[in-house]
CSV table of C-alpha atoms in Angstrom, one decimal:
chain,number,residue,atom,x,y,z
A,1,MET,CA,90.0,20.7,51.0
A,2,THR,CA,86.4,20.7,49.9
A,3,ASN,CA,85.4,18.5,52.9
A,4,GLN,CA,87.4,20.6,55.4
A,5,PRO,CA,85.8,23.2,57.6
A,6,PHE,CA,86.0,26.8,56.4
A,7,ALA,CA,88.2,27.9,59.4
A,8,LEU,CA,90.3,26.6,62.2
A,9,CYS,CA,91.1,27.8,65.8
A,10,LEU,CA,94.8,27.3,66.4
A,11,HIS,CA,94.9,27.7,70.2
A,12,GLU,CA,92.3,27.6,73.0
A,13,ALA,CA,93.3,31.1,74.0
A,14,ASP,CA,92.8,32.6,70.5
A,15,ASN,CA,90.0,35.0,69.7
A,16,VAL,CA,90.4,34.6,66.0
A,17,LEU,CA,90.0,31.8,63.5
A,18,VAL,CA,92.1,31.2,60.4
A,19,ALA,CA,90.3,30.7,57.1
A,20,LEU,CA,91.4,27.4,55.6
A,21,ARG,CA,89.8,28.4,52.3
A,22,ALA,CA,88.0,31.3,50.9
A,23,VAL,CA,84.9,32.0,53.1
A,24,PRO,CA,81.8,33.4,51.5
A,25,ALA,CA,79.5,35.8,53.4
A,26,GLY,CA,76.9,33.8,55.4
A,27,ALA,CA,79.1,30.7,55.6
A,28,THR,CA,78.8,28.7,58.9
A,29,LEU,CA,82.0,28.7,60.9
A,30,PRO,CA,83.2,26.6,63.8
A,31,GLY,CA,81.3,27.4,67.0
A,32,GLY,CA,78.1,28.2,65.1
A,33,LEU,CA,79.5,31.5,63.9
A,34,THR,CA,78.3,33.1,60.7
A,35,ALA,CA,80.8,34.9,58.4
A,36,GLN,CA,79.8,38.5,58.2
A,37,GLU,CA,81.6,39.2,54.9
A,38,PRO,CA,83.7,37.4,52.3
A,39,ILE,CA,87.1,36.4,53.9
A,40,PRO,CA,90.1,35.3,51.8
A,41,ALA,CA,91.9,32.1,52.4
A,42,GLY,CA,94.6,32.4,55.1
A,43,HIS,CA,93.0,35.4,56.7
A,44,LYS,CA,91.7,35.9,60.2
A,45,ILE,CA,88.1,35.9,61.4
A,46,ALA,CA,86.9,37.2,64.8
A,47,LEU,CA,85.8,34.3,67.0
A,48,ARG,CA,83.7,36.5,69.2
A,49,ASP,CA,82.9,40.2,69.5
A,50,VAL,CA,86.2,42.1,70.1
A,51,ALA,CA,86.2,45.6,71.6
A,52,ALA,CA,88.4,48.4,70.3
A,53,GLY,CA,91.8,48.4,72.0
A,54,GLU,CA,91.6,44.7,72.8
A,55,MET,CA,94.6,42.4,72.1
A,56,ILE,CA,94.2,39.8,69.3
A,57,LEU,CA,95.6,36.4,70.1
A,58,LYS,CA,96.7,33.8,67.5
A,59,TYR,CA,98.8,30.7,68.3
A,60,GLY,CA,98.0,31.8,71.9
A,61,GLN,CA,100.2,34.8,71.5
A,62,ILE,CA,99.7,38.6,71.0
A,63,ILE,CA,99.6,39.6,67.3
A,64,GLY,CA,98.3,43.1,67.8
A,65,THR,CA,95.6,45.4,69.2
A,66,THR,CA,92.3,46.2,67.6
A,67,THR,CA,91.9,49.8,66.2
A,68,ALA,CA,88.1,49.4,66.1
A,69,ALA,CA,85.4,47.1,67.5
A,70,ILE,CA,85.1,43.9,65.5
A,71,PRO,CA,81.9,41.8,65.6
A,72,ALA,CA,82.1,38.0,65.7
A,73,GLY,CA,82.5,36.5,62.2
A,74,ALA,CA,84.1,39.6,60.7
A,75,HIS,CA,87.4,39.9,58.9
A,76,VAL,CA,90.3,40.8,61.1
A,77,HIS,CA,93.1,42.6,59.1
A,78,VAL,CA,94.8,45.9,58.4
A,79,GLN,CA,91.5,47.8,58.6
A,80,ASN,CA,91.0,47.1,62.2
A,81,LEU,CA,94.3,45.6,63.7
A,82,GLY,CA,97.5,47.4,64.6
A,83,MET,CA,100.6,46.7,66.6
A,84,GLY,CA,99.9,47.9,70.1
A,85,ASP,CA,101.8,46.8,73.2
A,86,HIS,CA,103.6,43.5,72.8
A,87,LYS,CA,106.3,43.3,75.4
A,88,GLN,CA,106.7,39.9,77.0
A,89,ASP,CA,108.6,38.3,79.8
A,90,TYR,CA,111.8,36.9,78.3
A,91,GLY,CA,112.1,34.0,80.8
A,92,PHE,CA,115.7,33.3,79.9
A,93,GLY,CA,116.3,29.6,79.7
A,94,GLU,CA,113.0,28.5,81.2
A,95,ALA,CA,112.1,26.2,78.3
A,96,ALA,CA,115.6,25.1,77.3
A,97,HIS,CA,115.1,21.3,77.2
A,98,PRO,CA,117.8,19.3,75.4
A,99,LEU,CA,116.4,17.0,72.7
A,100,PRO,CA,117.1,13.3,72.9
A,101,VAL,CA,120.0,12.2,70.7
A,102,LEU,CA,119.1,9.8,67.9
A,103,LYS,CA,121.2,6.6,68.1
A,104,GLN,CA,120.9,5.6,64.4
A,105,GLU,CA,123.2,8.0,62.5
A,106,ALA,CA,121.8,9.7,59.4
A,107,VAL,CA,124.3,9.9,56.5
A,108,PHE,CA,124.7,11.8,53.3
A,109,GLN,CA,127.3,11.7,50.5
A,110,GLY,CA,129.5,14.8,50.8
A,111,TYR,CA,132.8,16.4,49.9
A,112,HIS,CA,135.2,16.2,52.8
A,113,ARG,CA,137.5,19.3,53.0
A,114,PRO,CA,140.9,19.6,54.7
A,115,SER,CA,139.3,22.0,57.2
A,116,GLY,CA,137.1,19.1,58.5
A,117,ARG,CA,134.0,20.6,57.0
A,118,VAL,CA,131.9,18.7,54.5
A,119,GLY,CA,130.5,20.3,51.3
A,120,THR,CA,127.2,19.4,49.7
A,121,ARG,CA,128.4,20.8,46.3
A,122,ASN,CA,131.8,21.1,44.7
A,123,TYR,CA,132.0,24.4,42.8
A,124,LEU,CA,134.8,26.7,41.7
A,125,GLY,CA,134.3,30.1,43.0
A,126,ILE,CA,135.5,33.4,41.6
A,127,LEU,CA,135.2,35.8,44.5
A,128,THR,CA,135.5,39.5,44.1
A,129,SER,CA,136.8,42.0,46.7
A,130,VAL,CA,135.0,44.9,45.1
A,131,ASN,CA,132.3,45.7,42.6
A,132,CYS,CA,135.0,47.1,40.2
A,133,ALA,CA,136.2,43.5,39.7
A,134,GLY,CA,132.7,42.1,39.1
A,135,SER,CA,132.6,42.2,35.3
A,136,VAL,CA,136.1,40.8,35.0
A,137,ALA,CA,135.1,37.9,37.2
A,138,ARG,CA,132.2,37.2,34.9
A,139,PHE,CA,134.4,37.5,31.9
A,140,ILE,CA,136.7,34.8,33.3
A,141,ALA,CA,133.7,32.5,34.0
A,142,ASP,CA,132.4,33.1,30.4
A,143,ALA,CA,135.8,32.4,28.9
A,144,ALA,CA,135.9,29.1,30.9
A,145,GLU,CA,132.5,28.2,29.7
A,146,ARG,CA,133.3,28.9,26.0
A,147,SER,CA,136.5,26.9,26.3
A,148,ASP,CA,134.5,24.0,27.9
A,149,LEU,CA,137.2,24.0,30.6
A,150,LEU,CA,135.2,21.8,33.0
A,151,ALA,CA,134.7,19.0,30.5
A,152,ALA,CA,137.9,17.4,31.8
A,153,PHE,CA,136.8,17.7,35.4
A,154,PRO,CA,133.6,15.8,36.0
A,155,ASN,CA,133.6,16.1,39.8
A,156,VAL,CA,133.3,19.9,39.6
A,157,ASP,CA,129.7,21.2,39.6
A,158,GLY,CA,130.3,24.5,37.9
A,159,ILE,CA,131.9,27.9,38.2
A,160,VAL,CA,130.3,30.6,40.4
A,161,PRO,CA,131.3,34.2,40.0
A,162,ILE,CA,130.6,36.0,43.3
A,163,VAL,CA,130.0,39.7,42.5
A,164,HIS,CA,128.5,42.4,44.6
A,165,GLY,CA,128.0,46.2,44.9
A,166,SER,CA,130.5,47.2,47.6
A,167,GLY,CA,134.1,46.9,48.6
A,168,CYS,CA,134.9,50.6,48.1
A,169,GLY,CA,133.3,54.0,48.7
A,170,MET,CA,133.1,52.9,52.3
A,171,SER,CA,135.0,53.4,55.6
A,172,GLY,CA,137.9,51.1,56.2
A,173,LYS,CA,136.7,50.4,59.8
A,174,GLY,CA,133.4,50.0,61.7
A,175,GLU,CA,130.3,47.9,61.3
A,176,GLY,CA,130.0,48.2,57.5
A,177,TYR,CA,133.6,47.2,56.8
A,178,ASP,CA,133.6,44.4,59.4
A,179,THR,CA,130.4,42.9,58.1
A,180,LEU,CA,131.6,42.8,54.5
A,181,PHE,CA,135.0,41.4,55.6
A,182,ARG,CA,133.3,38.5,57.5
A,183,THR,CA,131.1,37.8,54.5
A,184,LEU,CA,133.9,37.6,51.9
A,185,ALA,CA,136.1,35.6,54.3
A,186,GLY,CA,133.2,33.3,55.0
A,187,TYR,CA,132.7,32.6,51.3
A,188,GLY,CA,136.4,32.0,51.0
A,189,HIS,CA,136.1,29.2,53.6
A,190,SER,CA,132.8,27.7,52.3
A,191,ALA,CA,132.8,23.9,52.2
A,192,ASN,CA,130.8,24.0,49.0
A,193,PHE,CA,133.7,25.5,47.1
A,194,GLY,CA,136.3,23.0,45.9
A,195,ALA,CA,138.6,25.9,45.1
A,196,ILE,CA,138.5,29.7,44.8
A,197,LEU,CA,140.1,32.4,42.6
A,198,MET,CA,139.8,35.8,44.2
A,199,VAL,CA,139.9,38.9,42.0
A,200,GLY,CA,140.3,42.5,43.0
A,201,LEU,CA,140.9,45.8,41.2
A,202,GLY,CA,143.9,46.8,43.4
A,203,CYS,CA,143.1,50.2,44.9
A,204,GLU,CA,139.8,49.4,46.7
A,205,VAL,CA,139.1,49.7,50.5
A,206,MET,CA,138.6,46.0,50.9
A,207,GLN,CA,142.2,44.9,50.2
A,208,ILE,CA,142.8,41.3,49.3
A,209,PRO,CA,146.1,41.1,51.4
A,210,ASP,CA,144.1,42.0,54.5
A,211,LEU,CA,141.6,39.2,53.8
A,212,ILE,CA,144.4,36.7,53.2
A,213,ASP,CA,146.5,37.6,56.2
A,214,ARG,CA,143.7,38.0,58.8
A,215,LYS,CA,141.6,35.0,57.6
A,216,ALA,CA,144.3,32.6,56.6
A,217,LEU,CA,143.1,32.2,53.0
A,218,LYS,CA,146.5,30.7,52.2
A,219,ASP,CA,145.8,27.2,50.8
A,220,SER,CA,148.0,27.4,47.7
A,221,ALA,CA,146.4,24.4,46.1
A,222,ARG,CA,142.8,25.5,46.5
A,223,PHE,CA,143.0,29.3,46.7
A,224,ARG,CA,144.6,31.9,44.3
A,225,TYR,CA,144.3,35.6,44.0
A,226,MET,CA,145.2,38.5,41.7
A,227,THR,CA,144.3,42.2,41.0
A,228,ILE,CA,143.4,43.7,37.7
A,229,GLN,CA,145.8,46.6,38.1
A,230,HIS,CA,148.8,44.3,38.9
A,231,GLU,CA,148.1,42.0,36.0
A,232,GLY,CA,147.9,44.8,33.4
A,233,GLY,CA,144.2,45.3,32.7
A,234,THR,CA,141.2,43.4,31.8
A,235,ARG,CA,142.4,41.1,29.0
A,236,ALA,CA,145.6,40.1,30.8
A,237,THR,CA,143.6,39.3,34.0
A,238,VAL,CA,141.0,37.2,32.0
A,239,ASP,CA,143.8,35.3,30.3
A,240,LYS,CA,145.6,34.6,33.6
A,241,GLY,CA,142.4,33.9,35.4
A,242,LEU,CA,141.5,31.2,32.8
A,243,GLY,CA,144.8,29.5,33.4
A,244,LEU,CA,144.5,29.6,37.2
A,245,LEU,CA,140.9,28.2,36.9
A,246,GLY,CA,142.3,25.2,35.1
A,247,GLU,CA,144.8,24.6,37.9
A,248,LEU,CA,142.1,25.0,40.5
A,249,ALA,CA,139.7,22.8,38.7
A,250,ALA,CA,142.3,20.0,38.6
A,251,GLU,CA,142.6,20.3,42.4
A,252,ALA,CA,138.9,20.5,43.0
A,253,ASN,CA,138.3,17.5,40.8
A,254,LYS,CA,140.2,15.3,43.2
A,255,ALA,CA,137.3,15.5,45.6
A,256,THR,CA,134.6,12.8,45.4
A,257,ARG,CA,131.4,12.2,47.4
A,258,THR,CA,132.0,9.9,50.3
A,259,PRO,CA,129.7,9.1,53.3
A,260,ALA,CA,129.4,11.8,56.0
A,261,SER,CA,127.4,12.1,59.2
A,262,ALA,CA,124.4,14.4,59.2
A,263,ARG,CA,126.3,16.3,62.0
A,264,HIS,CA,128.2,17.9,59.2
A,265,LEU,CA,125.1,19.6,57.8
A,266,VAL,CA,124.6,23.2,58.5
A,267,LEU,CA,121.1,24.3,57.5
A,268,GLY,CA,120.2,27.9,56.9
A,269,MET,CA,116.4,28.3,57.4
A,270,GLN,CA,114.5,31.0,55.6
A,271,CYS,CA,110.9,32.1,54.9
A,272,GLY,CA,110.0,34.5,52.1
A,273,GLY,CA,106.7,35.6,50.6
A,274,SER,CA,105.0,34.2,53.7
A,275,ASP,CA,101.2,33.9,54.0
A,276,GLY,CA,98.6,33.0,56.6
A,277,TYR,CA,99.3,29.3,56.1
A,278,SER,CA,103.1,29.6,56.6
A,279,GLY,CA,102.9,29.5,60.4
A,280,ILE,CA,100.5,26.6,60.3
A,281,THR,CA,102.1,24.2,57.7
A,282,ALA,CA,105.5,24.9,56.1
A,283,ASN,CA,107.3,26.6,59.0
A,284,PRO,CA,106.4,24.2,61.8
A,285,ALA,CA,107.1,21.3,59.5
A,286,LEU,CA,110.5,22.7,58.8
A,287,GLY,CA,110.8,23.1,62.6
A,288,VAL,CA,110.3,19.3,62.9
A,289,ALA,CA,113.1,18.7,60.3
A,290,SER,CA,115.3,21.2,62.2
A,291,ASP,CA,114.9,19.3,65.4
A,292,LEU,CA,115.7,16.0,63.6
A,293,LEU,CA,118.9,17.6,62.3
A,294,VAL,CA,119.9,18.8,65.8
A,295,ARG,CA,119.1,15.4,67.3
A,296,HIS,CA,121.6,13.9,64.7
A,297,GLY,CA,124.3,16.4,65.9
A,298,GLY,CA,123.9,18.9,63.1
A,299,THR,CA,123.3,22.6,63.0
A,300,SER,CA,120.3,24.7,62.0
A,301,ILE,CA,120.4,28.5,61.7
A,302,LEU,CA,117.4,30.8,62.1
A,303,SER,CA,117.9,34.4,61.0
A,304,GLU,CA,116.0,37.5,59.8
A,305,THR,CA,116.0,39.4,63.0
A,306,SER,CA,113.4,41.9,61.8
A,307,GLU,CA,111.1,38.9,61.3
A,308,ILE,CA,111.3,37.5,64.8
A,309,TYR,CA,110.4,40.8,66.3
A,310,GLY,CA,107.5,40.3,68.8
A,311,ALA,CA,108.3,36.6,69.1
A,312,GLU,CA,111.8,36.9,70.6
A,313,HIS,CA,110.5,35.8,74.0
A,314,LEU,CA,109.8,32.4,72.6
A,315,LEU,CA,113.5,32.1,71.7
A,316,THR,CA,115.0,33.6,74.9
A,317,ARG,CA,113.0,31.0,76.9
A,318,ARG,CA,114.9,28.3,75.0
A,319,ALA,CA,118.3,29.9,75.4
A,320,VAL,CA,120.9,27.6,76.9
A,321,ASP,CA,121.8,30.4,79.4
A,322,GLU,CA,120.9,34.0,80.2
A,323,GLY,CA,123.9,35.4,78.3
A,324,THR,CA,122.8,33.7,75.1
A,325,GLY,CA,119.3,35.1,75.5
A,326,ARG,CA,120.5,38.6,76.2
A,327,LYS,CA,122.6,38.6,73.1
A,328,LEU,CA,119.4,38.1,71.2
A,329,ILE,CA,117.7,40.9,73.0
A,330,ASP,CA,120.7,43.1,72.3
A,331,LEU,CA,120.1,42.5,68.6
A,332,ILE,CA,116.4,43.4,68.9
A,333,ASN,CA,117.4,46.7,70.6
A,334,TRP,CA,120.0,47.4,67.9
A,335,TRP,CA,117.3,46.8,65.2
A,336,GLU,CA,114.8,49.2,66.9
A,337,ASP,CA,117.5,51.9,66.9
A,338,TYR,CA,118.7,51.0,63.3
A,339,THR,CA,115.2,51.3,61.9
A,340,ALA,CA,114.4,54.5,63.8
A,341,ARG,CA,117.6,56.3,62.7
A,342,ASN,CA,116.8,55.4,59.1
A,343,PHE,CA,113.2,56.8,59.4
A,344,GLY,CA,111.6,53.3,59.4
A,345,GLU,CA,109.8,51.2,61.9
A,346,MET,CA,109.8,47.5,62.6
A,347,ASP,CA,106.2,47.1,61.5
A,348,ASN,CA,107.2,48.2,57.9
A,349,ASN,CA,107.5,44.4,57.6
A,350,PRO,CA,105.2,42.5,56.5
A,351,SER,CA,105.3,43.3,52.8
A,352,PRO,CA,102.2,44.0,50.7
A,353,GLY,CA,102.3,40.4,49.5
A,354,ASN,CA,102.4,39.1,53.0
A,355,LYS,CA,99.3,41.1,53.8
A,356,ARG,CA,97.5,39.9,50.8
A,357,GLY,CA,98.2,36.4,52.1
A,358,GLY,CA,96.6,37.1,55.4
A,359,LEU,CA,99.4,38.4,57.6
A,360,THR,CA,98.6,41.8,59.3
A,361,THR,CA,101.4,42.8,61.7
A,362,ILE,CA,105.1,41.9,62.1
A,363,LEU,CA,104.1,40.2,65.4
A,364,GLU,CA,101.9,37.7,63.6
A,365,LYS,CA,104.5,37.1,60.9
A,366,SER,CA,107.2,36.6,63.5
A,367,LEU,CA,105.3,34.1,65.5
A,368,GLY,CA,104.9,32.0,62.3
A,369,ALA,CA,108.6,32.5,61.3
A,370,VAL,CA,110.1,31.3,64.6
A,371,ALA,CA,108.2,28.0,64.1
A,372,LYS,CA,111.0,27.1,61.7
A,373,GLY,CA,113.3,26.7,64.7
A,374,GLY,CA,111.4,23.8,66.2
A,375,SER,CA,111.8,23.2,69.9
A,376,ALA,CA,115.6,22.7,70.4
A,377,PRO,CA,117.5,24.8,72.8
A,378,LEU,CA,119.0,28.0,71.4
A,379,SER,CA,122.7,27.2,71.7
A,380,GLY,CA,124.2,30.4,70.2
A,381,VAL,CA,123.6,33.9,68.8
A,382,TYR,CA,125.9,35.2,66.1
A,383,LYS,CA,126.6,38.3,64.1
A,384,PHE,CA,125.8,38.4,60.4
A,385,ALA,CA,128.4,36.1,58.6
A,386,GLU,CA,130.1,35.2,61.8
A,387,PRO,CA,131.5,31.7,61.7
A,388,ILE,CA,129.2,29.2,63.5
A,389,ASP,CA,131.4,27.4,66.0
A,390,ARG,CA,128.9,25.0,67.7
A,391,ALA,CA,126.3,22.5,66.8
A,392,GLY,CA,122.6,22.7,67.5
A,393,PHE,CA,119.9,25.4,66.9
A,394,VAL,CA,121.5,28.8,66.6
A,395,PHE,CA,120.5,32.3,65.5
A,396,MET,CA,122.4,34.6,63.1
A,397,ASP,CA,121.6,38.3,62.9
A,398,SER,CA,120.4,39.5,59.5
A,399,PRO,CA,117.8,41.6,57.7
A,400,GLY,CA,114.6,39.9,56.6
A,401,TYR,CA,115.6,40.5,53.0
A,402,ASP,CA,116.0,36.9,51.8
A,403,PRO,CA,119.0,37.1,49.5
A,404,CYS,CA,120.9,39.1,52.1
A,405,SER,CA,120.0,36.8,54.9
A,406,VAL,CA,121.0,33.7,52.9
A,407,THR,CA,124.3,35.4,52.0
A,408,GLY,CA,125.1,35.8,55.7
A,409,GLN,CA,124.1,32.2,56.5
A,410,THR,CA,126.3,30.9,53.8
A,411,ALA,CA,129.2,33.0,55.0
A,412,SER,CA,128.6,31.6,58.5
A,413,GLY,CA,129.0,28.1,57.2
A,414,ALA,CA,125.6,26.9,55.9
A,415,ASN,CA,126.0,24.2,53.3
A,416,LEU,CA,122.2,23.7,52.7
A,417,ILE,CA,119.2,26.1,52.7
A,418,ALA,CA,115.6,25.3,53.4
A,419,PHE,CA,113.2,28.1,52.3
A,420,THR,CA,109.5,28.2,53.0
A,421,THR,CA,107.1,30.3,51.0
A,422,GLY,CA,103.4,31.0,50.8
A,423,ARG,CA,103.2,33.5,48.0
A,424,GLY,CA,105.9,31.9,45.8
A,425,SER,CA,109.5,32.9,46.1
A,426,VAL,CA,111.8,32.0,43.2
A,427,SER,CA,115.5,32.2,43.9
A,428,GLY,CA,118.6,30.1,44.4
A,429,TYR,CA,121.8,30.6,46.2
A,430,GLN,CA,125.0,29.2,44.7
A,431,PRO,CA,127.1,27.6,46.0
A,432,VAL,CA,124.5,26.3,48.4
A,433,PRO,CA,121.4,24.3,47.2
A,434,ALA,CA,118.0,25.6,48.4
A,435,ILE,CA,115.0,23.5,49.0
A,436,LYS,CA,111.8,25.4,48.4
A,437,ILE,CA,108.8,24.5,50.6
A,438,ALA,CA,105.3,25.5,49.7
A,439,SER,CA,102.9,26.4,52.5
A,440,ASN,CA,99.6,25.8,50.6
A,441,PRO,CA,98.1,23.6,47.9
A,442,ASP,CA,97.3,26.4,45.5
A,443,LEU,CA,100.9,27.6,45.4
A,444,TRP,CA,102.0,24.0,44.9
A,445,ARG,CA,99.7,23.6,41.9
A,446,ARG,CA,100.6,26.9,40.3
A,447,MET,CA,104.4,26.7,40.8
A,448,GLN,CA,105.5,23.1,41.0
A,449,MET,CA,108.5,23.8,38.7
A,450,ASP,CA,109.8,26.0,41.5
A,451,MET,CA,108.7,24.1,44.6
A,452,ASP,CA,110.4,21.0,46.1
A,453,VAL,CA,107.9,20.2,48.9
A,454,ASN,CA,104.2,20.6,49.2
A,455,CYS,CA,103.1,21.3,52.8
A,456,GLY,CA,99.6,22.2,51.7
A,457,ASP,CA,98.6,18.6,52.3
A,458,ILE,CA,99.0,19.2,56.1
A,459,LEU,CA,95.6,21.0,55.7
A,460,ASP,CA,94.2,17.7,54.5
A,461,GLY,CA,95.4,15.7,57.5
A,462,VAL,CA,99.1,14.9,56.9
A,463,SER,CA,100.9,15.3,60.2
A,464,LEU,CA,103.6,17.8,60.9
A,465,GLN,CA,105.8,15.0,62.1
A,466,ASP,CA,105.4,13.1,58.8
A,467,LYS,CA,106.0,16.2,56.8
A,468,GLY,CA,109.1,17.1,58.9
A,469,HIS,CA,110.6,13.6,58.2
A,470,GLU,CA,109.8,14.1,54.5
A,471,ILE,CA,111.7,17.4,54.5
A,472,PHE,CA,114.6,15.9,56.5
A,473,ASN,CA,115.0,12.9,54.1
A,474,LEU,CA,115.0,15.3,51.2
A,475,MET,CA,117.7,17.4,52.9
A,476,LEU,CA,119.9,14.2,53.0
A,477,ARG,CA,119.2,13.5,49.3
A,478,VAL,CA,119.9,17.1,48.2
A,479,ALA,CA,123.1,17.2,50.3
A,480,SER,CA,124.1,14.0,48.5
A,481,GLY,CA,123.7,15.7,45.1
A,482,GLU,CA,120.0,15.5,44.2
A,483,GLU,CA,119.2,18.7,42.2
A,484,THR,CA,116.7,21.1,43.6
A,485,LYS,CA,114.1,22.9,41.5
A,486,SER,CA,116.0,26.2,41.8
A,487,GLU,CA,119.2,24.6,40.7
A,488,ALA,CA,117.5,22.9,37.7
A,489,GLN,CA,116.5,26.4,36.5
A,490,GLY,CA,119.9,27.9,37.0
A,491,PHE,CA,119.3,30.2,39.9
A,492,GLY,CA,122.1,31.6,42.0
A,493,ALA,CA,124.1,34.0,39.8
A,494,VAL,CA,122.7,37.2,41.3
A,495,GLU,CA,121.7,36.3,44.8
A,496,PHE,CA,124.9,37.2,46.6
A,497,VAL,CA,123.8,40.3,48.5
A,498,PRO,CA,126.1,41.3,51.4
A,499,TRP,CA,124.5,43.5,54.0
A,500,GLN,CA,125.6,47.1,53.4
A,501,ILE,CA,125.7,49.1,56.7
A,502,GLY,CA,126.9,52.6,56.9
A,503,ALA,CA,127.6,55.5,54.6
A,504,VAL,CA,128.5,55.1,50.9
A,505,MET,CA,131.1,57.7,50.2
């Protein structure tokens, strides 16, 4: 990047530049400006004199209102920029233009399930109804590993105990219960599990019989369940569980990878540890890949409702109809109430790391985040962990907390995750492989063992289109079994984080 300019104007309407690298005081900037002070890479620079109370525009959109006058060439950040008024015209459906279908079908090698879904991995799951069964689930998985149970089943990728901190001490009705119910049921139907053993304690609020009856988890070949109290305690449950895992592994081992259309891919899209480059490089490149998947008949899921705040008008304009757009606005209104009644506010996001990377307000972060969704029409809006029942680009409600959001996407049907980061997020999400996408070259150099794609070279001239095709082709390879960096390092054992809503009693 040494031959690149110090800064870039992203849109003709903008009144800030973005620093492409660290800018020393006195450096000459585009338009003949002089930097008034040192400005870190990824941060914003006033393109002209800006009065106090004036709106700052980036990407041609409002990212906040100045809290003090800012001279041309000065640093624009938390010391002089706040939220301000950001309401926009929702323009429901005005920009909903269908993307042309691609005639040449993209294919991956996946696991075809009786449900019609296709998995990208073939794990055995040990799913728990309540935290009280978490240790026993792990004891069963440990016993299976010590006995080398999977040695006889080469088509099984591993055993994934799914443990969490809820399932009791909660109301048996209402938002909190319904959300956890959808999450557990969704994992029970995940195409990336070849078979599942469900373990409960027996007396918890989240009763296994309710899950089985209401969500038809009744495939006797691929699904078994038991409770610790009924089996006679820990040791008896572990012994029985080990035997059941052997039977389930034999069934899961029957599955082999065979060709599948890319229309069977359901991509959960995430960004975590974002920086000032995320909305310029990694996120729009992922948006190109998302559009390619939609054009092949597949599904991509945007989430993190608290991280589209201030950019929701860009999505409502792409809604296929007004009803779909209004469902998104209903979520925004719910979140404003949710944060207020819990003594928070929407601008509590960005995080300190986001701010060190150059993001100032949630409006700025959100504008970069929605770029992951490309340009396809918004075909549906879903609750957290609600089953996705249509193809195309959709939105699923979730917090911006990445493990929780990915948990919801997986429960909704995601069989692949693409995760952009600028600061360097390290995590993985069994049973779903996660592709990590670096937004800048420094992160790529420092953390190559954790990153799968370098989008920093976009700053050196690689086109967003070329990078989007690179990501899409990697998606097909990972869906076919290629190991991601997070998988290679063993991530995924602690990242199941259901969204807990409501009183803990």
